[in-house]
CSV table of C-alpha atoms in Angstrom, one decimal:
chain,number,residue,atom,x,y,z
I,1,MET,CA,0.0,0.0,0.0
I,2,THR,CA,1.9,3.1,-1.2
I,3,LEU,CA,-0.4,5.5,0.7
I,4,LEU,CA,0.3,3.9,4.1
I,5,GLY,CA,4.0,4.1,3.2
I,6,ASP,CA,3.6,7.8,2.4
I,7,VAL,CA,1.7,8.4,5.7
I,8,ALA,CA,4.4,6.5,7.7
I,9,ARG,CA,7.1,8.6,5.9
I,10,TRP,CA,5.1,11.8,6.7
I,11,LEU,CA,4.9,10.9,10.4
I,12,ALA,CA,8.6,10.0,10.5
I,13,ASP,CA,9.7,13.2,8.8
I,14,PRO,CA,11.5,15.4,11.4
I,15,ALA,CA,10.4,18.5,9.5
I,16,HIS,CA,6.9,17.8,10.7
I,17,TYR,CA,8.0,18.2,14.3
I,18,GLN,CA,9.3,21.7,14.0
I,19,GLY,CA,7.8,25.2,13.9
I,20,THR,CA,4.2,26.3,14.4
I,21,ASP,CA,2.8,23.4,12.4
I,22,ALA,CA,4.6,20.7,14.4
I,23,VAL,CA,2.7,17.6,15.3
I,24,GLN,CA,3.2,18.0,19.0
I,25,THR,CA,2.1,21.7,18.9
I,26,ARG,CA,-1.1,20.7,17.0
I,27,ILE,CA,-1.8,17.9,19.6
I,28,LEU,CA,-1.3,20.3,22.4
I,29,GLU,CA,-3.6,22.9,20.8
I,30,HIS,CA,-6.2,20.3,20.3
I,31,VAL,CA,-6.0,18.9,23.8
I,32,ALA,CA,-5.9,22.5,25.3
I,33,VAL,CA,-9.1,23.8,23.7
I,34,SER,CA,-10.9,20.4,24.2
I,35,GLY,CA,-9.8,20.2,27.9
I,36,LEU,CA,-10.8,23.7,28.7
I,37,ALA,CA,-14.2,23.3,27.0
I,38,VAL,CA,-14.9,20.0,28.9
I,39,LEU,CA,-13.7,21.6,32.2
I,40,VAL,CA,-16.1,24.6,31.8
I,41,GLY,CA,-18.8,22.1,30.8
I,42,VAL,CA,-18.2,20.1,34.0
I,43,LEU,CA,-18.1,23.2,36.2
I,44,VAL,CA,-21.4,24.5,34.8
I,45,ALA,CA,-23.4,21.4,34.0
I,46,LEU,CA,-22.4,19.0,36.8
I,47,PRO,CA,-23.7,21.2,39.7
I,48,VAL,CA,-26.9,22.0,37.8
I,49,GLY,CA,-27.5,18.3,36.9
I,50,LEU,CA,-26.8,17.1,40.5
I,51,TYR,CA,-29.0,19.8,42.0
I,52,LEU,CA,-31.9,19.0,39.6
I,53,GLY,CA,-31.5,15.3,40.2
I,54,HIS,CA,-31.3,15.7,44.0
I,55,THR,CA,-34.5,17.8,44.1
I,56,GLY,CA,-36.2,16.0,41.2
I,57,ARG,CA,-37.0,19.4,39.6
I,58,LEU,CA,-37.3,20.1,35.9
I,59,GLY,CA,-36.8,16.5,35.0
I,60,PHE,CA,-38.2,16.9,31.5
I,61,VAL,CA,-35.8,19.7,30.7
I,62,ALA,CA,-32.8,17.9,32.1
I,63,VAL,CA,-33.5,14.8,30.1
I,64,ASN,CA,-34.3,16.5,26.8
I,65,VAL,CA,-31.4,18.9,26.8
I,66,ALA,CA,-29.2,16.1,25.6
I,67,ASN,CA,-31.3,15.6,22.5
I,68,VAL,CA,-31.2,19.3,21.7
I,69,GLY,CA,-27.4,19.2,21.9
I,70,ARG,CA,-27.5,16.3,19.4
I,71,ALA,CA,-29.6,18.1,16.9
I,72,LEU,CA,-27.2,21.1,16.8
I,73,PRO,CA,-24.8,20.1,14.1
I,74,SER,CA,-21.2,20.6,15.1
I,75,LEU,CA,-20.4,22.4,11.9
I,76,ALA,CA,-23.2,24.8,12.6
I,77,ALA,CA,-22.0,25.3,16.2
I,78,ILE,CA,-18.6,26.3,14.9
I,79,ALA,CA,-20.1,28.6,12.3
I,80,LEU,CA,-22.5,30.3,14.8
I,81,ALA,CA,-19.6,30.8,17.2
I,82,ILE,CA,-17.8,33.1,14.8
I,83,PRO,CA,-20.3,36.1,15.0
I,84,ILE,CA,-20.7,35.4,18.8
I,85,ALA,CA,-17.0,35.4,19.5
I,86,GLY,CA,-16.6,38.5,17.2
I,87,THR,CA,-19.3,40.4,19.0
I,88,LEU,CA,-18.3,39.5,22.5
I,89,LEU,CA,-14.5,39.7,22.2
I,90,GLY,CA,-14.0,42.1,19.3
I,91,VAL,CA,-13.3,41.4,15.7
I,92,GLN,CA,-9.7,40.4,16.2
I,93,ASN,CA,-10.9,37.4,18.3
I,94,GLY,CA,-13.6,36.4,15.9
I,95,LEU,CA,-11.4,33.6,14.5
I,96,GLY,CA,-9.2,30.9,15.9
I,97,PHE,CA,-9.2,29.7,19.5
I,98,TRP,CA,-12.3,31.6,20.9
I,99,PRO,CA,-15.0,30.6,18.3
I,100,THR,CA,-13.8,27.0,18.6
I,101,PHE,CA,-14.0,27.2,22.4
I,102,PHE,CA,-17.5,28.9,22.3
I,103,ALA,CA,-18.7,26.2,19.9
I,104,LEU,CA,-17.3,23.3,22.1
I,105,VAL,CA,-18.8,24.3,25.4
I,106,PRO,CA,-22.5,24.0,24.4
I,107,LEU,CA,-21.6,20.6,22.9
I,108,ALA,CA,-20.1,19.5,26.3
I,109,LEU,CA,-23.0,20.7,28.5
I,110,PRO,CA,-26.0,18.4,27.5
I,111,PRO,CA,-24.5,14.9,28.1
I,112,ILE,CA,-22.9,16.0,31.4
I,113,LEU,CA,-26.1,17.6,32.7
I,114,THR,CA,-28.5,14.8,31.5
I,115,ASN,CA,-26.3,12.0,32.9
I,116,ALA,CA,-25.7,13.7,36.2
I,117,TYR,CA,-29.5,14.2,36.6
I,118,VAL,CA,-30.3,10.6,35.6
I,119,ALA,CA,-27.4,9.3,37.8
I,120,VAL,CA,-28.8,10.9,41.0
I,121,ARG,CA,-32.4,10.0,40.1
I,122,ALA,CA,-31.4,6.3,39.6
I,123,VAL,CA,-30.0,6.0,43.1
I,124,ASP,CA,-32.2,3.5,45.1
I,125,GLY,CA,-34.7,5.5,47.2
I,126,ASP,CA,-34.4,3.1,50.1
I,127,VAL,CA,-30.7,3.9,50.4
I,128,VAL,CA,-31.4,7.6,50.4
I,129,GLU,CA,-34.1,7.1,53.1
I,130,ALA,CA,-31.7,5.0,55.2
I,131,ALA,CA,-29.1,7.8,55.0
I,132,ARG,CA,-31.6,10.4,56.1
I,133,GLY,CA,-32.7,8.1,58.9
I,134,MET,CA,-29.1,7.9,60.0
I,135,GLY,CA,-29.1,11.7,60.3
I,136,LEU,CA,-27.5,12.9,57.0
I,137,GLY,CA,-28.7,16.3,55.8
I,138,GLU,CA,-29.4,17.2,52.1
I,139,ALA,CA,-25.7,18.0,51.4
I,140,GLY,CA,-24.6,14.9,53.1
I,141,VAL,CA,-27.0,12.7,51.1
I,142,LEU,CA,-25.8,14.2,47.9
I,143,ARG,CA,-22.1,13.9,48.8
I,144,ALA,CA,-21.9,10.6,50.6
I,145,ILE,CA,-24.7,8.6,48.9
I,146,GLU,CA,-25.9,10.0,45.5
I,147,LEU,CA,-22.5,11.2,44.2
I,148,PRO,CA,-20.6,7.9,44.8
I,149,LEU,CA,-23.5,5.7,43.7
I,150,GLY,CA,-24.1,7.8,40.6
I,151,LEU,CA,-20.4,8.1,39.7
I,152,PRO,CA,-20.4,5.6,36.8
I,153,LEU,CA,-23.2,7.3,35.0
I,154,ILE,CA,-21.8,10.8,35.8
I,155,LEU,CA,-18.4,9.8,34.4
I,156,ALA,CA,-20.1,8.3,31.3
I,157,GLY,CA,-21.6,11.7,30.6
I,158,ILE,CA,-18.3,13.4,30.9
I,159,ARG,CA,-16.7,10.8,28.6
I,160,THR,CA,-19.4,11.3,26.0
I,161,ALA,CA,-18.9,15.1,26.2
I,162,ALA,CA,-15.1,14.7,26.0
I,163,VAL,CA,-15.2,12.4,22.9
I,164,ASN,CA,-17.7,14.8,21.2
I,165,VAL,CA,-15.6,17.8,22.0
I,166,VAL,CA,-12.3,16.2,20.8
I,167,ALA,CA,-14.1,15.2,17.5
I,168,THR,CA,-15.6,18.7,17.0
I,169,ALA,CA,-12.4,20.5,17.8
I,170,THR,CA,-11.1,19.1,14.5
I,171,LEU,CA,-13.6,21.5,12.8
I,172,GLY,CA,-11.9,24.4,14.5
I,173,ALA,CA,-9.4,24.4,11.7
I,174,LEU,CA,-12.2,25.8,9.5
I,175,VAL,CA,-12.2,29.0,11.6
I,176,ALA,CA,-8.5,29.4,11.5
I,177,PHE,CA,-7.8,27.5,14.7
I,178,GLY,CA,-4.9,25.1,14.9
I,179,GLY,CA,-5.3,21.6,16.4
I,180,LEU,CA,-5.1,18.4,14.4
I,181,GLY,CA,-7.9,19.4,12.1
I,182,ARG,CA,-5.4,21.7,10.5
I,183,TYR,CA,-3.7,18.8,8.7
I,184,ILE,CA,-7.1,17.5,7.5
I,185,VAL,CA,-8.3,20.8,6.2
I,186,ASP,CA,-4.9,21.8,4.7
I,187,GLY,CA,-4.4,18.3,3.3
I,188,LEU,CA,-7.8,18.5,1.6
I,189,ALA,CA,-7.1,22.0,0.2
I,190,LEU,CA,-3.6,21.1,-1.0
I,191,GLN,CA,-4.6,17.6,-2.1
I,192,GLU,CA,-1.8,16.2,0.0
I,193,TYR,CA,-3.2,12.9,1.0
I,194,ASP,CA,-0.3,11.8,3.2
I,195,ARG,CA,-0.9,14.9,5.4
I,196,LEU,CA,-4.7,14.4,5.3
I,197,PHE,CA,-4.4,10.8,6.3
I,198,ALA,CA,-1.8,11.4,9.0
I,199,GLY,CA,-4.0,14.1,10.6
I,200,ALA,CA,-7.1,11.9,10.4
I,201,LEU,CA,-5.1,9.0,12.0
I,202,LEU,CA,-3.9,11.3,14.9
I,203,VAL,CA,-7.4,12.6,15.6
I,204,ALA,CA,-8.9,9.1,15.6
I,205,LEU,CA,-6.2,7.9,18.0
I,206,LEU,CA,-6.7,10.9,20.2
I,207,ALA,CA,-10.4,10.3,20.4
I,208,ILE,CA,-9.9,6.6,21.2
I,209,ALA,CA,-7.2,7.6,23.8
I,210,VAL,CA,-9.8,9.8,25.5
I,211,GLU,CA,-12.3,7.0,25.6
I,212,VAL,CA,-9.7,4.6,27.0
I,213,ALA,CA,-8.5,7.1,29.6
I,214,PHE,CA,-12.0,7.6,30.9
I,215,GLY,CA,-12.4,3.8,31.2
I,216,THR,CA,-9.3,3.7,33.3
I,217,LEU,CA,-10.4,6.7,35.4
I,218,GLU,CA,-13.7,5.0,36.0
I,219,ARG,CA,-12.1,1.8,37.2
I,220,ALA,CA,-9.8,3.9,39.5
I,221,VAL,CA,-12.5,6.0,41.2
I,222,VAL,CA,-15.7,4.0,41.2
I,223,SER,CA,-16.3,2.0,44.3
I,224,PRO,CA,-15.7,-1.7,43.8
I,225,GLY,CA,-19.0,-2.5,45.4
I,226,ILE,CA,-21.0,-1.0,42.4
I,227,ARG,CA,-18.6,-1.8,39.7
I,228,VAL,CA,-20.4,-4.9,38.5
I,229,ARG,CA,-23.6,-3.1,38.0
I,230,SER,CA,-22.0,-0.2,36.2
I,231,GLY,CA,-20.6,-2.6,33.5
I,232,ALA,CA,-24.0,-2.8,31.9
I,233,LEU,CA,-23.9,0.9,31.0
G,1,VAL,CA,-17.7,39.8,10.3
G,2,THR,CA,-17.7,42.9,8.2
G,3,PRO,CA,-18.5,46.0,10.3
G,4,GLY,CA,-21.8,47.7,9.2
G,5,GLU,CA,-23.1,44.5,7.7
G,6,PRO,CA,-26.3,43.2,9.4
G,7,LEU,CA,-26.1,39.7,10.9
G,8,VAL,CA,-28.8,38.4,8.6
G,9,ARG,CA,-29.6,40.0,5.2
G,10,TRP,CA,-33.2,39.1,4.5
G,11,ASP,CA,-33.1,40.2,0.9
G,12,TRP,CA,-30.4,37.6,0.3
G,13,ILE,CA,-32.5,34.9,1.9
G,14,ALA,CA,-35.5,35.8,-0.2
G,15,SER,CA,-33.5,35.6,-3.4
G,16,HIS,CA,-32.0,32.2,-2.6
G,17,LEU,CA,-35.0,30.1,-1.9
G,18,ASP,CA,-34.3,27.9,-5.0
G,19,GLU,CA,-30.9,27.1,-3.7
G,20,PHE,CA,-32.4,26.2,-0.2
G,21,ALA,CA,-34.8,23.8,-1.9
G,22,PHE,CA,-31.9,22.2,-3.8
G,23,ARG,CA,-29.8,21.8,-0.6
G,24,LEU,CA,-32.8,20.5,1.3
G,25,GLY,CA,-33.2,17.7,-1.4
G,26,GLU,CA,-29.4,16.9,-1.1
G,27,HIS,CA,-29.6,16.9,2.7
G,28,VAL,CA,-32.6,14.6,2.8
G,29,GLU,CA,-31.2,12.3,0.2
G,30,LEU,CA,-27.9,11.9,2.1
G,31,THR,CA,-29.8,11.3,5.4
G,32,VAL,CA,-32.3,8.8,4.1
G,33,ILE,CA,-29.7,6.7,2.3
G,34,ALA,CA,-27.5,6.7,5.4
G,35,VAL,CA,-30.3,5.8,7.9
G,36,GLY,CA,-31.8,3.3,5.4
G,37,VAL,CA,-28.6,1.4,4.6
G,38,GLY,CA,-27.5,1.7,8.3
G,39,PHE,CA,-30.8,0.2,9.4
G,40,VAL,CA,-30.5,-2.8,7.0
G,41,ILE,CA,-27.0,-3.5,8.2
G,42,ALA,CA,-27.8,-2.9,11.9
G,43,PHE,CA,-30.9,-5.2,11.6
G,44,ALA,CA,-28.9,-8.1,10.1
G,45,LEU,CA,-26.1,-7.7,12.8
G,46,SER,CA,-28.8,-7.4,15.5
G,47,LEU,CA,-30.4,-10.7,14.4
G,48,LEU,CA,-26.9,-12.3,14.5
G,49,ILE,CA,-26.3,-11.0,18.0
G,50,LEU,CA,-29.7,-12.3,19.2
G,51,ARG,CA,-29.0,-15.7,17.7
G,52,VAL,CA,-25.3,-16.0,18.6
G,53,PRO,CA,-24.9,-13.9,21.8
G,54,ARG,CA,-21.1,-14.2,21.9
G,55,THR,CA,-20.9,-12.0,18.7
G,56,GLU,CA,-22.3,-9.1,20.7
G,57,GLY,CA,-18.9,-8.1,22.2
G,58,PRO,CA,-17.0,-7.9,18.9
G,59,ILE,CA,-19.8,-6.3,16.9
G,60,THR,CA,-20.7,-3.5,19.4
G,61,GLY,CA,-16.9,-3.1,20.0
G,62,ILE,CA,-16.3,-2.3,16.3
G,63,ALA,CA,-19.4,-0.2,16.0
G,64,GLY,CA,-18.4,1.7,19.2
G,65,THR,CA,-14.9,2.4,17.8
G,66,LEU,CA,-16.4,3.7,14.5
G,67,TYR,CA,-18.7,5.9,16.6
G,68,THR,CA,-15.7,7.3,18.5
G,69,ILE,CA,-13.7,8.3,15.5
G,70,PRO,CA,-14.4,12.0,14.7
G,71,SER,CA,-16.5,12.4,11.5
G,72,LEU,CA,-14.1,14.6,9.7
G,73,ALA,CA,-11.3,12.1,10.4
G,74,LEU,CA,-13.3,9.2,9.2
G,75,PHE,CA,-14.2,11.0,5.9
G,76,ALA,CA,-10.5,12.0,5.5
G,77,LEU,CA,-9.3,8.4,6.0
G,78,LEU,CA,-11.7,7.3,3.2
G,79,ILE,CA,-10.8,10.0,0.7
G,80,PRO,CA,-7.6,8.4,-0.7
G,81,TYR,CA,-9.8,5.3,-1.5
G,82,THR,CA,-13.2,6.6,-2.6
G,83,GLY,CA,-12.4,10.2,-3.3
G,84,LEU,CA,-14.6,13.3,-2.8
G,85,THR,CA,-17.8,11.3,-3.6
G,86,ILE,CA,-21.2,10.5,-2.1
G,87,VAL,CA,-19.8,7.0,-1.4
G,88,THR,CA,-17.2,8.5,1.0
G,89,ALA,CA,-20.0,10.5,2.7
G,90,GLU,CA,-22.3,7.5,3.0
G,91,ILE,CA,-19.7,5.1,4.3
G,92,GLY,CA,-19.0,7.6,7.1
G,93,LEU,CA,-22.6,8.4,7.8
G,94,VAL,CA,-23.7,4.8,7.8
G,95,SER,CA,-20.9,3.9,10.2
G,96,TYR,CA,-22.2,6.4,12.8
G,97,THR,CA,-25.8,5.0,12.7
G,98,LEU,CA,-24.7,1.4,13.4
G,99,LEU,CA,-24.0,1.6,17.2
G,100,ILE,CA,-27.2,3.5,18.0
G,101,LEU,CA,-29.4,1.3,15.8
G,102,ILE,CA,-27.9,-2.1,16.9
G,103,ARG,CA,-28.2,-1.1,20.6
G,104,ASN,CA,-31.9,-0.2,20.3
G,105,ILE,CA,-32.9,-3.1,18.0
G,106,VAL,CA,-31.2,-5.7,20.3
G,107,ARG,CA,-32.6,-4.0,23.5
G,108,GLY,CA,-36.0,-3.8,22.0
G,109,ILE,CA,-36.3,-7.4,21.0
G,110,ARG,CA,-34.7,-8.6,24.2
G,111,GLY,CA,-37.3,-6.6,26.1
G,112,VAL,CA,-40.1,-8.6,24.8
G,113,PRO,CA,-41.5,-10.6,27.7
G,114,ALA,CA,-40.5,-14.3,27.6
G,115,GLU,CA,-44.1,-15.5,28.4
G,116,VAL,CA,-45.4,-13.6,25.3
G,117,ARG,CA,-42.8,-15.3,23.1
G,118,GLU,CA,-43.7,-18.7,24.7
G,119,ALA,CA,-47.4,-18.1,24.2
G,120,ALA,CA,-46.7,-17.4,20.5
G,121,VAL,CA,-44.6,-20.6,20.1
G,122,GLY,CA,-47.4,-22.5,21.9
G,123,MET,CA,-50.0,-21.2,19.5
G,124,GLY,CA,-47.9,-22.7,16.7
G,125,TYR,CA,-46.0,-19.6,15.4
G,126,ALA,CA,-42.9,-20.5,13.4
G,127,PRO,CA,-39.7,-18.7,14.4
G,128,ARG,CA,-40.0,-16.3,11.5
G,129,GLU,CA,-43.6,-15.4,12.4
G,130,VAL,CA,-42.6,-14.9,16.1
G,131,LEU,CA,-40.0,-12.4,14.9
G,132,LEU,CA,-42.2,-10.6,12.4
G,133,ARG,CA,-45.6,-10.7,14.2
G,134,ILE,CA,-44.7,-10.7,17.9
G,135,GLU,CA,-41.2,-9.5,18.6
G,136,LEU,CA,-40.9,-6.7,16.0
G,137,PRO,CA,-44.2,-5.0,16.8
G,138,LEU,CA,-43.5,-5.1,20.5
G,139,ALA,CA,-40.0,-3.8,20.1
G,140,MET,CA,-41.1,-1.1,17.7
G,141,ALA,CA,-41.2,1.7,20.2
G,142,VAL,CA,-37.5,1.1,21.3
G,143,ILE,CA,-36.4,0.5,17.7
G,144,ILE,CA,-38.0,3.8,16.5
G,145,ALA,CA,-36.4,5.6,19.4
G,146,GLY,CA,-33.1,4.4,17.9
G,147,VAL,CA,-34.1,5.5,14.4
G,148,ARG,CA,-34.9,8.9,15.8
G,149,LEU,CA,-31.5,9.3,17.5
G,150,ALA,CA,-29.7,8.0,14.4
G,151,THR,CA,-31.7,10.4,12.1
G,152,ILE,CA,-31.0,13.5,14.2
G,153,THR,CA,-27.3,12.6,14.5
G,154,THR,CA,-27.0,11.9,10.8
G,155,ILE,CA,-28.7,15.2,9.8
G,156,GLY,CA,-26.1,17.0,12.0
G,157,LEU,CA,-23.2,15.0,10.5
G,158,VAL,CA,-24.4,15.6,6.9
G,159,THR,CA,-23.3,19.2,7.3
G,160,VAL,CA,-19.7,18.0,7.8
G,161,THR,CA,-19.8,16.3,4.5
G,162,ALA,CA,-19.7,19.7,2.9
G,163,LEU,CA,-15.9,19.5,3.4
G,164,ILE,CA,-15.8,16.5,1.0
G,165,GLY,CA,-18.0,18.1,-1.7
G,166,GLN,CA,-21.4,17.0,-0.5
G,167,GLY,CA,-23.2,18.6,2.5
G,168,GLY,CA,-26.8,19.7,1.9
G,169,PHE,CA,-27.3,22.7,4.2
G,170,GLY,CA,-23.7,22.2,5.4
G,171,PHE,CA,-22.6,23.6,2.0
G,172,LEU,CA,-24.2,26.9,2.9
G,173,ILE,CA,-22.5,26.9,6.3
G,174,LEU,CA,-19.1,26.2,4.7
G,175,ILE,CA,-19.4,28.8,2.0
G,176,GLY,CA,-20.6,31.2,4.7
G,177,ILE,CA,-17.5,30.6,6.8
G,178,GLN,CA,-15.2,30.9,3.8
G,179,ARG,CA,-16.8,34.2,2.7
G,180,PHE,CA,-17.3,35.6,6.2
G,181,PHE,CA,-21.0,35.9,5.2
G,182,THR,CA,-23.0,35.4,8.4
G,183,THR,CA,-26.4,35.4,6.6
G,184,GLU,CA,-25.5,32.3,4.6
G,185,LEU,CA,-23.9,30.4,7.5
G,186,ILE,CA,-26.8,31.2,9.9
G,187,ALA,CA,-29.3,30.2,7.2
G,188,GLY,CA,-27.5,26.9,6.8
G,189,ALA,CA,-27.3,26.2,10.5
G,190,VAL,CA,-30.9,27.1,11.2
G,191,LEU,CA,-32.2,25.1,8.3
G,192,SER,CA,-30.2,22.1,9.4
G,193,VAL,CA,-31.5,22.2,13.0
G,194,THR,CA,-35.1,22.8,11.7
G,195,LEU,CA,-34.8,19.8,9.4
G,196,ALA,CA,-33.7,17.7,12.4
G,197,VAL,CA,-36.6,18.9,14.5
G,198,VAL,CA,-39.1,18.2,11.7
G,199,ALA,CA,-37.7,14.8,10.9
G,200,ASP,CA,-37.9,13.9,14.6
G,201,ALA,CA,-41.5,15.0,14.8
G,202,LEU,CA,-42.4,12.9,11.7
G,203,LEU,CA,-40.8,9.8,13.2
G,204,VAL,CA,-42.8,10.3,16.4
G,205,LEU,CA,-45.9,10.4,14.2
G,206,LEU,CA,-44.8,7.2,12.5
G,207,GLN,CA,-44.2,5.5,15.8
G,208,ARG,CA,-47.8,6.4,16.9
G,209,ARG,CA,-49.1,5.0,13.6
G,210,LEU,CA,-47.1,1.8,14.0
G,211,THR,CA,-47.9,1.2,17.7
G,212,PRO,CA,-51.5,2.3,18.1
G,213,TRP,CA,-51.9,0.2,21.3
G,214,ALA,CA,-49.2,2.3,23.1
G,215,ARG,CA,-51.1,5.6,22.5
G,216,GLY,CA,-52.2,6.0,26.1
G,217,ALA,CA,-48.7,5.6,27.5
């Protein structure tokens, strides 16, 4: 296969590890914008989801927000973020990092919020009642009972968000952001298939690495007592 | 964003209705082919999983990996082989429907109560009839829920195929980005989301039609 040979040669070429278009720089850019978007997503959506789940309020909204997120096409999110970033931060910030970031956060929110809500609601009512009987307050129930028992589902939501965000960050290259999408978009424009293929391969591997990393994290932090049940999710 | 230019120029919208209609046809065609082909493949694989349960791990594993690969990357990996064609777009789009559809078809059919199945066998239904007349109708709600998810997801992903020369409404978004013309990119985005909402509503109606006994629920 000559193409795979070309791709291997492209990846082995030291010239592709120097300057602003270096592979490690592109990976770092990709991880940075994705990580920041997921972090903001967690900080905003997790408390809201946990609170709504704990109180049982606005269940319909909490469950359906994920479907709304799915209907918003990622390309559209990136596109709509251009005027938003331009308006909020001035024309000079209307391209590059900020529109990419603004597009990624709304994609990260829905799965985190919905899963946090469902995770808390799914906790056995008898367990919660027992905890209250033992004298735990609202905050105590949430922290000591609902959070650890709901952890597998909560983490699954963050994982879905992270994988979506890493995938969509690729499209940031269309709005003059760097990241690994740069190789794909430039490779397409220049008809350099080795660059295109190498970029696609790196993005795919990064997405799979995120998936695997969350699996490892889940095994590390989820209580062994509920691990068996969480396997079904 | 050009200063002084309004965010949306309605006169441009009014003069491009023909193009919107053309892009709508393209978008629907790409979506229908993807969900249709995806459903046929997913249905066959689901039957295999139901008959030979140990194939479930490998099949959902592969479908899950395909689902994880970012869409633009998957299209890019196919371009050297199938070029900037509708085939490249459809291979990618079909791949993304598989995990959702297989999961729901298998879950739907497994959710049919064992005693119902037994009653059907006791009444002399052949295995084929059990599937077509008992299991499928009872699993229909869960299966259509999967089709809804797959359709919404596909309509969103179709916009990305603009980068490989297809795209439907995604074409408007891409051109809008390239020309810094917010009217065109907002039009593309809004039309794509609208199409997803309408398609979802139509599938809900289809589900009501196909499962009239569940109307009260």
